[in-house]
Coordinates of C-alpha atoms and ligand atoms in Angstrom, one line a residue:
M1 CA -29.7 -1.4 -134.7
K2 CA -28.8 -5.5 -135.9
I3 CA -24.8 -5.4 -136.0
L4 CA -22.8 -8.2 -137.5
T5 CA -19.3 -7.6 -135.4
I6 CA -16.2 -9.8 -136.5
V7 CA -13.5 -11.2 -134.0
G8 CA -10.4 -13.1 -134.7
A9 CA -7.6 -12.9 -132.9
R10 CA -6.4 -12.2 -129.1
P11 CA -6.4 -8.4 -129.0
Q12 CA -10.1 -8.1 -130.4
F13 CA -11.5 -10.6 -127.4
I14 CA -10.4 -7.8 -125.5
K15 CA -12.2 -4.4 -128.3
A16 CA -15.1 -6.2 -128.7
G17 CA -16.0 -6.2 -124.6
P18 CA -16.6 -2.8 -124.5
F19 CA -17.8 -2.7 -127.5
S20 CA -20.3 -5.2 -127.2
R21 CA -22.2 -4.0 -123.6
A22 CA -22.9 -1.1 -125.1
V23 CA -24.4 -2.7 -128.4
R24 CA -26.6 -4.8 -126.6
A25 CA -27.1 -2.5 -124.0
R26 CA -29.8 -0.9 -126.7
H27 CA -29.5 -3.8 -130.4
T28 CA -29.2 -6.9 -131.0
E29 CA -25.8 -8.0 -131.5
V30 CA -24.2 -10.8 -133.9
L31 CA -20.9 -11.2 -132.7
V32 CA -18.4 -14.2 -135.4
H33 CA -15.7 -15.2 -133.7
T34 CA -13.5 -16.7 -137.8
G35 CA -10.8 -18.7 -135.3
Q36 CA -7.6 -17.2 -136.0
H37 CA -6.7 -17.2 -132.7
Y38 CA -8.2 -20.1 -131.4
D39 CA -5.3 -21.7 -128.2
P40 CA -7.3 -21.6 -124.8
Q41 CA -5.3 -19.2 -124.3
L42 CA -5.0 -16.5 -126.9
S43 CA -9.3 -17.1 -127.0
D44 CA -11.6 -18.7 -124.4
V45 CA -9.1 -17.0 -121.2
F46 CA -10.9 -13.5 -123.0
F47 CA -14.3 -14.2 -123.7
D48 CA -14.6 -15.9 -119.7
E49 CA -13.1 -14.0 -117.9
L50 CA -14.2 -10.5 -119.8
S51 CA -17.4 -12.1 -120.2
L52 CA -18.1 -11.7 -123.8
P53 CA -21.1 -12.3 -125.2
R54 CA -20.7 -16.3 -126.3
P55 CA -20.6 -16.0 -131.1
E56 CA -23.3 -16.9 -132.4
Y57 CA -21.0 -17.8 -135.4
H58 CA -17.1 -19.2 -135.4
L59 CA -15.6 -20.1 -138.5
G60 CA -13.4 -22.7 -137.1
V61 CA -10.4 -21.3 -139.3
G62 CA -7.0 -21.2 -137.7
S63 CA -4.5 -20.4 -139.2
G64 CA -3.1 -21.2 -142.5
S65 CA -0.9 -18.7 -144.9
H66 CA -2.4 -14.5 -145.3
G67 CA -3.8 -15.5 -148.8
R68 CA -5.5 -19.2 -146.9
Q69 CA -6.5 -17.9 -143.2
T70 CA -8.4 -14.2 -145.8
G71 CA -9.8 -16.3 -148.2
Q72 CA -12.0 -18.9 -145.9
I73 CA -12.4 -16.0 -143.6
L74 CA -13.7 -14.0 -146.7
E75 CA -15.9 -16.9 -148.4
R76 CA -17.9 -18.3 -144.5
V77 CA -18.1 -14.6 -143.3
E78 CA -20.2 -12.9 -146.9
D79 CA -22.2 -16.7 -146.1
V80 CA -23.0 -15.1 -142.3
M81 CA -23.5 -11.9 -143.9
R82 CA -26.0 -13.1 -146.5
R83 CA -27.9 -15.3 -143.7
E84 CA -28.4 -12.4 -141.1
T85 CA -28.5 -9.6 -143.4
P86 CA -26.8 -6.5 -140.8
D87 CA -27.3 -3.1 -140.9
A88 CA -23.8 -2.6 -140.2
V89 CA -20.6 -4.6 -139.8
V90 CA -18.2 -3.9 -137.8
I91 CA -14.7 -4.7 -137.5
F92 CA -11.2 -4.1 -134.9
G93 CA -8.1 -3.4 -135.2
D94 CA -6.3 -5.0 -138.9
T95 CA -6.1 -7.9 -139.1
N96 CA -7.0 -11.6 -141.1
S97 CA -10.0 -11.2 -139.9
T98 CA -10.5 -7.5 -140.5
L99 CA -9.3 -7.0 -144.0
A100 CA -11.5 -10.3 -144.4
G101 CA -14.3 -8.6 -143.0
A102 CA -14.7 -5.2 -144.8
L103 CA -14.6 -6.7 -148.2
A104 CA -17.5 -9.3 -147.9
A105 CA -19.3 -7.1 -146.3
A106 CA -18.4 -4.1 -149.6
K107 CA -19.2 -6.7 -151.9
L108 CA -22.6 -6.9 -150.1
G109 CA -23.4 -3.8 -149.3
I110 CA -22.4 -4.0 -146.0
P111 CA -22.1 -0.4 -144.4
I112 CA -19.0 -1.4 -142.6
A113 CA -18.0 1.2 -139.2
H114 CA -13.8 0.0 -138.7
V115 CA -12.8 0.6 -134.8
E116 CA -9.0 2.2 -135.0
A117 CA -9.3 3.8 -138.0
G118 CA -6.5 5.7 -140.1
L119 CA -3.3 4.1 -137.6
R120 CA -0.5 4.3 -139.9
S121 CA 3.2 2.8 -139.5
F122 CA 3.9 4.1 -143.4
V123 CA 5.3 0.4 -143.9
R124 CA 3.7 -0.9 -146.5
D125 CA 6.1 -4.6 -146.2
M126 CA 4.4 -5.0 -142.7
P127 CA 0.6 -7.0 -143.4
E128 CA -1.0 -5.3 -141.2
E129 CA -0.4 -1.7 -143.3
I130 CA -2.1 -3.8 -145.5
N131 CA -5.1 -5.1 -143.6
R132 CA -5.9 -1.0 -142.2
I133 CA -6.2 1.1 -145.0
V134 CA -8.0 -1.4 -147.1
A135 CA -9.6 -2.0 -144.5
D136 CA -10.1 2.4 -144.0
R137 CA -10.5 2.4 -148.2
L138 CA -13.8 0.4 -147.4
S139 CA -15.5 1.8 -144.3
T140 CA -18.4 4.7 -144.3
W141 CA -17.4 5.3 -139.8
L142 CA -13.6 5.5 -139.3
F143 CA -13.6 5.9 -136.1
A144 CA -10.3 6.9 -135.0
P145 CA -8.3 6.8 -131.9
T146 CA -6.9 9.8 -132.0
A147 CA -6.6 13.2 -133.5
N148 CA -3.0 12.2 -134.8
A149 CA -5.0 8.8 -136.9
V150 CA -7.6 11.5 -138.6
E151 CA -4.6 13.9 -139.8
N152 CA -3.8 11.0 -141.4
L153 CA -6.6 9.7 -142.7
R154 CA -7.3 13.4 -143.6
L155 CA -4.5 13.4 -146.3
E156 CA -5.6 10.5 -147.4
G157 CA -9.4 12.4 -148.8
V158 CA -11.1 11.8 -145.8
P159 CA -13.4 14.1 -144.1
V160 CA -13.6 15.5 -140.9
A161 CA -17.1 14.0 -140.2
S162 CA -19.8 17.0 -139.1
G163 CA -22.0 15.4 -136.1
G164 CA -23.2 12.5 -138.5
A165 CA -25.6 14.2 -140.8
A166 CA -23.4 13.7 -144.0
L167 CA -23.3 10.2 -143.3
S168 CA -26.1 7.4 -145.9
P169 CA -26.7 3.6 -144.4
T170 CA -26.2 2.4 -147.6
T171 CA -23.5 1.7 -149.9
K172 CA -24.9 3.3 -152.5
D173 CA -24.7 7.1 -151.7
Q174 CA -21.9 6.1 -149.2
R175 CA -20.0 9.1 -147.8
P176 CA -16.8 7.8 -145.5
A177 CA -16.1 10.1 -142.5
S178 CA -13.6 10.4 -139.7
Y179 CA -14.7 10.4 -136.1
L180 CA -12.8 11.5 -133.2
T181 CA -14.3 8.6 -130.9
G182 CA -11.1 7.9 -128.8
D183 CA -8.6 4.7 -127.8
I184 CA -11.4 1.9 -127.6
M185 CA -9.4 -0.1 -125.7
Y186 CA -9.2 2.5 -122.5
D187 CA -12.0 1.8 -122.1
A188 CA -10.9 -1.6 -121.5
L189 CA -9.3 -0.6 -119.1
L190 CA -10.5 1.6 -117.0
Q191 CA -13.9 -0.8 -116.7
N192 CA -11.2 -4.1 -116.5
A193 CA -7.8 -2.2 -114.1
T194 CA -9.7 -2.6 -110.6
I195 CA -11.0 -5.9 -111.4
A196 CA -8.2 -6.9 -112.4
Q197 CA -6.4 -5.6 -109.3
Q198 CA -8.9 -7.9 -107.0
R199 CA -8.4 -11.1 -108.9
S200 CA -5.2 -11.1 -110.5
R201 CA -3.2 -13.5 -108.5
V202 CA -0.2 -13.3 -111.3
L203 CA 2.2 -11.9 -109.0
D204 CA 2.2 -14.0 -106.7
T205 CA 1.9 -17.1 -109.0
L206 CA 4.9 -16.3 -110.2
A207 CA 6.6 -14.8 -107.1
L208 CA 6.7 -11.3 -108.3
R209 CA 7.5 -7.8 -106.9
P210 CA 5.9 -4.6 -108.3
G211 CA 8.1 -2.7 -109.7
T212 CA 11.4 -5.7 -109.0
Y213 CA 10.4 -6.1 -112.6
S214 CA 10.4 -6.3 -116.7
L215 CA 7.6 -7.0 -119.2
A216 CA 8.4 -8.0 -122.9
T217 CA 6.1 -9.4 -125.1
I218 CA 7.3 -10.2 -129.1
H219 CA 5.2 -11.7 -131.8
R220 CA 5.7 -9.3 -135.0
A221 CA 6.2 -10.5 -138.2
A222 CA 9.0 -8.9 -138.4
N223 CA 10.8 -9.5 -135.5
T224 CA 9.5 -13.0 -135.4
D225 CA 10.6 -14.4 -138.6
D226 CA 13.9 -12.6 -138.9
V227 CA 16.3 -15.5 -136.5
A228 CA 19.2 -12.5 -136.4
K229 CA 16.5 -9.9 -134.7
L230 CA 14.7 -12.7 -132.6
A231 CA 18.3 -13.0 -131.2
E232 CA 19.2 -9.7 -130.9
I233 CA 16.2 -8.8 -128.7
F234 CA 16.9 -12.0 -126.9
D235 CA 20.1 -11.3 -126.4
A236 CA 19.3 -7.8 -124.5
L237 CA 16.5 -9.1 -122.4
A238 CA 19.1 -10.8 -120.9
L239 CA 21.7 -8.5 -120.7
L240 CA 19.6 -6.8 -118.8
K241 CA 20.6 -8.5 -115.8
E242 CA 17.3 -8.5 -114.3
T243 CA 13.7 -11.0 -114.1
V244 CA 12.4 -10.6 -117.5
I245 CA 8.4 -11.9 -117.4
V246 CA 8.2 -13.1 -121.2
P247 CA 4.3 -13.9 -122.2
L248 CA 5.2 -15.9 -125.1
H249 CA 3.4 -15.6 -128.1
P250 CA 3.5 -19.2 -129.8
R251 CA 4.1 -17.8 -133.6
T252 CA 7.6 -16.9 -131.5
K253 CA 7.8 -20.4 -129.5
A254 CA 8.0 -21.8 -132.6
A255 CA 10.4 -19.1 -133.8
L256 CA 12.6 -19.7 -131.3
M257 CA 12.6 -23.9 -131.5
G258 CA 14.3 -23.7 -134.7
T259 CA 16.9 -21.5 -133.8
D260 CA 20.1 -22.1 -131.0
I261 CA 18.8 -18.6 -128.9
E262 CA 18.8 -20.0 -125.6
V263 CA 16.8 -18.0 -123.1
D264 CA 18.2 -18.4 -119.2
P265 CA 16.9 -16.5 -116.1
P266 CA 16.7 -14.0 -114.8
V267 CA 14.9 -13.8 -118.4
R268 CA 11.7 -16.4 -117.7
I269 CA 9.6 -17.9 -120.2
I270 CA 5.9 -18.2 -119.4
D271 CA 3.3 -19.4 -122.0
P272 CA 0.2 -16.7 -122.9
V273 CA -1.9 -14.9 -120.2
G274 CA -5.7 -13.4 -119.8
Y275 CA -5.7 -10.0 -119.9
L276 CA -6.3 -9.4 -115.9
D277 CA -2.8 -10.6 -115.1
M278 CA -1.7 -9.1 -118.2
L279 CA -3.1 -5.8 -116.7
Q280 CA -1.5 -6.5 -113.3
L281 CA 1.7 -7.5 -115.1
Q282 CA 2.0 -4.4 -117.0
K283 CA 0.7 -2.3 -114.2
N284 CA 3.6 -3.3 -112.0
A285 CA 5.9 -4.2 -114.1
R286 CA 8.8 -1.5 -113.4
M287 CA 9.9 -1.5 -117.7
V288 CA 7.3 -2.7 -120.8
L289 CA 9.6 -3.9 -123.6
T290 CA 7.2 -5.1 -126.7
D291 CA 6.4 -5.2 -130.5
S292 CA 2.9 -4.9 -130.1
G293 CA 0.6 -1.4 -130.7
G294 CA -1.7 -2.3 -127.1
V295 CA 1.1 -3.0 -125.2
Q296 CA 2.7 -0.4 -125.6
K297 CA -0.6 1.8 -125.4
E298 CA -1.7 0.5 -121.8
A299 CA 2.6 0.8 -120.8
Y300 CA 1.3 4.4 -121.7
L301 CA -2.4 4.6 -120.4
L302 CA -0.7 2.6 -117.0
G303 CA 2.0 5.0 -116.8
V304 CA 4.5 2.4 -117.2
P305 CA 8.0 3.4 -119.5
C306 CA 7.9 1.1 -122.9
V307 CA 11.1 0.8 -125.7
T308 CA 9.5 -0.6 -128.6
M309 CA 11.2 -3.1 -130.2
R310 CA 10.0 -1.5 -133.7
D311 CA 11.8 1.1 -136.5
E312 CA 8.4 2.3 -136.2
T313 CA 5.0 3.1 -134.4
E314 CA 1.2 3.9 -135.4
W315 CA 1.1 5.2 -131.9
V316 CA 3.6 7.9 -132.0
E317 CA 1.5 10.0 -129.2
T318 CA 3.9 7.5 -126.8
L319 CA 7.0 8.8 -128.4
E320 CA 6.1 12.3 -126.8
G321 CA 8.2 12.9 -123.7
G322 CA 10.2 9.1 -123.4
W323 CA 7.5 7.2 -121.8
N324 CA 8.0 4.6 -125.2
V325 CA 11.0 4.8 -126.8
L326 CA 11.4 3.6 -130.5
A327 CA 14.6 1.1 -130.2
G328 CA 14.5 -1.2 -133.7
A329 CA 15.1 -5.2 -132.5
D330 CA 19.3 -3.6 -132.1
C331 CA 20.3 -5.1 -128.9
D332 CA 22.9 -1.8 -128.0
R333 CA 19.2 0.3 -129.4
I334 CA 16.9 -1.4 -126.6
L335 CA 20.2 -1.4 -123.5
A336 CA 20.2 2.0 -123.5
A337 CA 16.4 3.1 -124.2
A338 CA 16.1 0.4 -121.4
R339 CA 18.9 2.0 -119.7
R340 CA 17.5 6.2 -119.9
T341 CA 16.5 7.9 -116.7
P342 CA 13.0 7.2 -115.1
L343 CA 10.3 9.2 -116.1
T344 CA 7.5 11.2 -113.6
G345 CA 4.5 12.3 -113.7
D346 CA 1.7 10.8 -116.0
P347 CA 1.6 11.0 -119.3
P348 CA -0.8 13.5 -120.9
A349 CA -4.4 11.6 -122.2
V350 CA -4.2 11.9 -125.3
F351 CA -6.6 8.2 -125.8
G352 CA -10.1 10.7 -124.8
D353 CA -12.1 9.6 -122.5
G354 CA -12.3 5.8 -121.8
H355 CA -16.4 6.4 -123.7
A356 CA -15.3 5.2 -127.5
A357 CA -17.5 2.4 -127.4
E358 CA -20.5 4.4 -126.5
K359 CA -19.7 7.7 -128.7
M360 CA -19.2 5.1 -131.5
V361 CA -23.0 2.8 -130.8
A362 CA -24.7 6.5 -130.7
I363 CA -22.6 8.4 -134.6
L364 CA -24.8 4.8 -135.7
E365 CA -27.6 5.8 -133.8
R366 CA -27.4 9.2 -135.8
T367 CA -27.5 7.8 -139.5
Ligands
LIG401 C1 -2.6 -11.9 -135.9 C2 -1.8 -10.3 -136.7 C3 -1.4 -9.3 -136.2 C4 -1.3 -9.4 -134.5 C5 -1.6 -10.3 -134.0 C6 -2.5 -10.3 -132.3 C7 -2.4 -10.8 -138.7 C8 -1.5 -10.5 -139.7 N1 -1.8 -10.6 -137.8 O1 -1.0 -12.3 -136.2 O2 -1.8 -8.2 -136.3 O3 -0.6 -7.9 -133.5 O4 -2.9 -11.0 -133.8 O5 -2.0 -11.0 -131.7 O6 -4.0 -11.2 -138.7 N2 -1.0 -19.9 -133.3 C9 -1.0 -21.1 -132.6 N3 -2.2 -20.5 -131.5 C10 -3.6 -19.2 -132.3 C11 -3.3 -18.9 -133.6 C12 -1.6 -19.3 -134.4 O7 0.2 -22.1 -132.4 O8 -4.2 -19.4 -131.2 C13 0.2 -19.4 -134.4 C14 0.3 -20.3 -136.0 O9 2.0 -21.1 -136.0 C15 0.0 -19.6 -136.9 C16 0.8 -18.1 -136.0 O10 0.7 -18.1 -134.7 O11 0.9 -19.8 -138.1 C17 0.4 -16.6 -136.4 O12 -0.5 -16.4 -136.0 P1 -1.9 -15.6 -136.9 O13 -3.3 -15.4 -136.8 O14 -1.4 -15.9 -138.2 O15 -0.9 -14.4 -136.6 P2 -0.5 -13.3 -135.3 O16 1.0 -13.6 -135.4 O17 -1.2 -14.4 -133.8
LIG402 N1 -2.1 -9.7 -124.2 C1 -2.4 -10.3 -123.3 N2 -1.8 -11.8 -123.0 C2 -1.1 -11.5 -123.1 C3 -0.2 -10.3 -124.3 C4 -1.5 -9.1 -124.5 O1 -3.8 -10.3 -122.7 O2 0.0 -12.4 -122.7 C5 -3.0 -8.4 -124.6 C6 -2.3 -6.9 -123.6 O3 -2.5 -6.4 -123.1 C7 -3.4 -6.3 -124.9 C8 -3.7 -7.0 -125.7 O4 -3.4 -7.7 -125.3 O5 -4.8 -5.3 -124.7 C9 -2.5 -7.0 -126.9 O6 -2.0 -7.7 -128.5 P1 -1.5 -8.1 -129.0 O7 -0.1 -7.8 -129.1 O8 -1.8 -9.8 -129.2 O9 -1.8 -7.7 -130.9 P2 -1.5 -5.9 -131.0 O10 -2.5 -4.8 -130.8 O11 0.1 -5.7 -131.6 O12 -2.1 -5.9 -132.3

């Protein structure tokens, strides 16, 4: 098979690690980097430390409005698809790179596999919700990370696959179906946890002792683009009165600069970190506070209590048993959630067995 894989944003580089490894063991992969994320700390660092293959194509689109960014990726990736004529296109998650890749492939009649299909926040003004709904509608292979994602798709009329036999590899006679593969981010975590433990020096560099700090990430548009919400979040972090490490997304850095929000110790802003450092920071944190999808899941998988600074989550499994609590961008709710009784034991296994990527490749091979 010749598989064309599209990545563009930080979490997609991390997800592509296990996938590229599984595909390249037996097939040809053409890796396309759209250039949506381009800062070395949001892009190069992942290719270097995760030993990702160098992209065969870099589209260099950079930042822009949704229309401009999506349009430029669409135009450029279409040229690549025409040249490469892959058997299938693989897209990850819910970014503008995902959306543009789906549109280009669908119009060229190339079947699409969507990794992380079936996630829903049920909030239509969230850009990612639009991207993931369109990507799911256009895909042939809907690789669902959880049983809940399979159910979301079933409610939208997508049947559960029966062994892949129902599928046709062309879009002419396409019968989309969902496959419960488990979560590819769990593959990435398992493949890198020991390496992170051995190589990351981040705790020493930041002079942190395990269990004595919290970790926060903020980048969701609903929070960064609303000064009042951003102020509530940083007020809450300050009122925790403990060391809070904040690897700051450039979007949030830009948003803070236009405000009078002050961030003082013990809240410590640092540059975005690589995946290995991030795993170490999460694993050793007392608590994680985030609006990230991936970070909610990783906190759960690492057994670290999480406060999600949103009003809803696509990863509803993480709420079971109280490992994750929704607190919105509301200072009082964030503080209450952060001060809840510590949990013991391990969260239930709901994200598969860490071999999602191999299952995906096996499914593609069967068709
Ligand atoms: C994007 C995804 C989001 C995902 C996130 C992962 C969309 C609509 N959003 O959000 O789903 O959770 O990536 O991190 O696709 N910027 C830089 N340097 C960079 C990249 C971005 O400075 O390398 C700044 C620019 O000011 C840019 C802003 O960040 O305008 C937002 O970047 P963009 O890629 O549009 O969206 P993210 O917020 O990163
Ligand atoms: N991440 C990282 N460095 C950071 C912040 C996040 O490596 O400074 C990793 C994190 O461990 C997770 C992924 O990036 O694997 C999540 O990406 P992000 O929060 O940007 O996007 P989302 O998952 O919300 O789409």
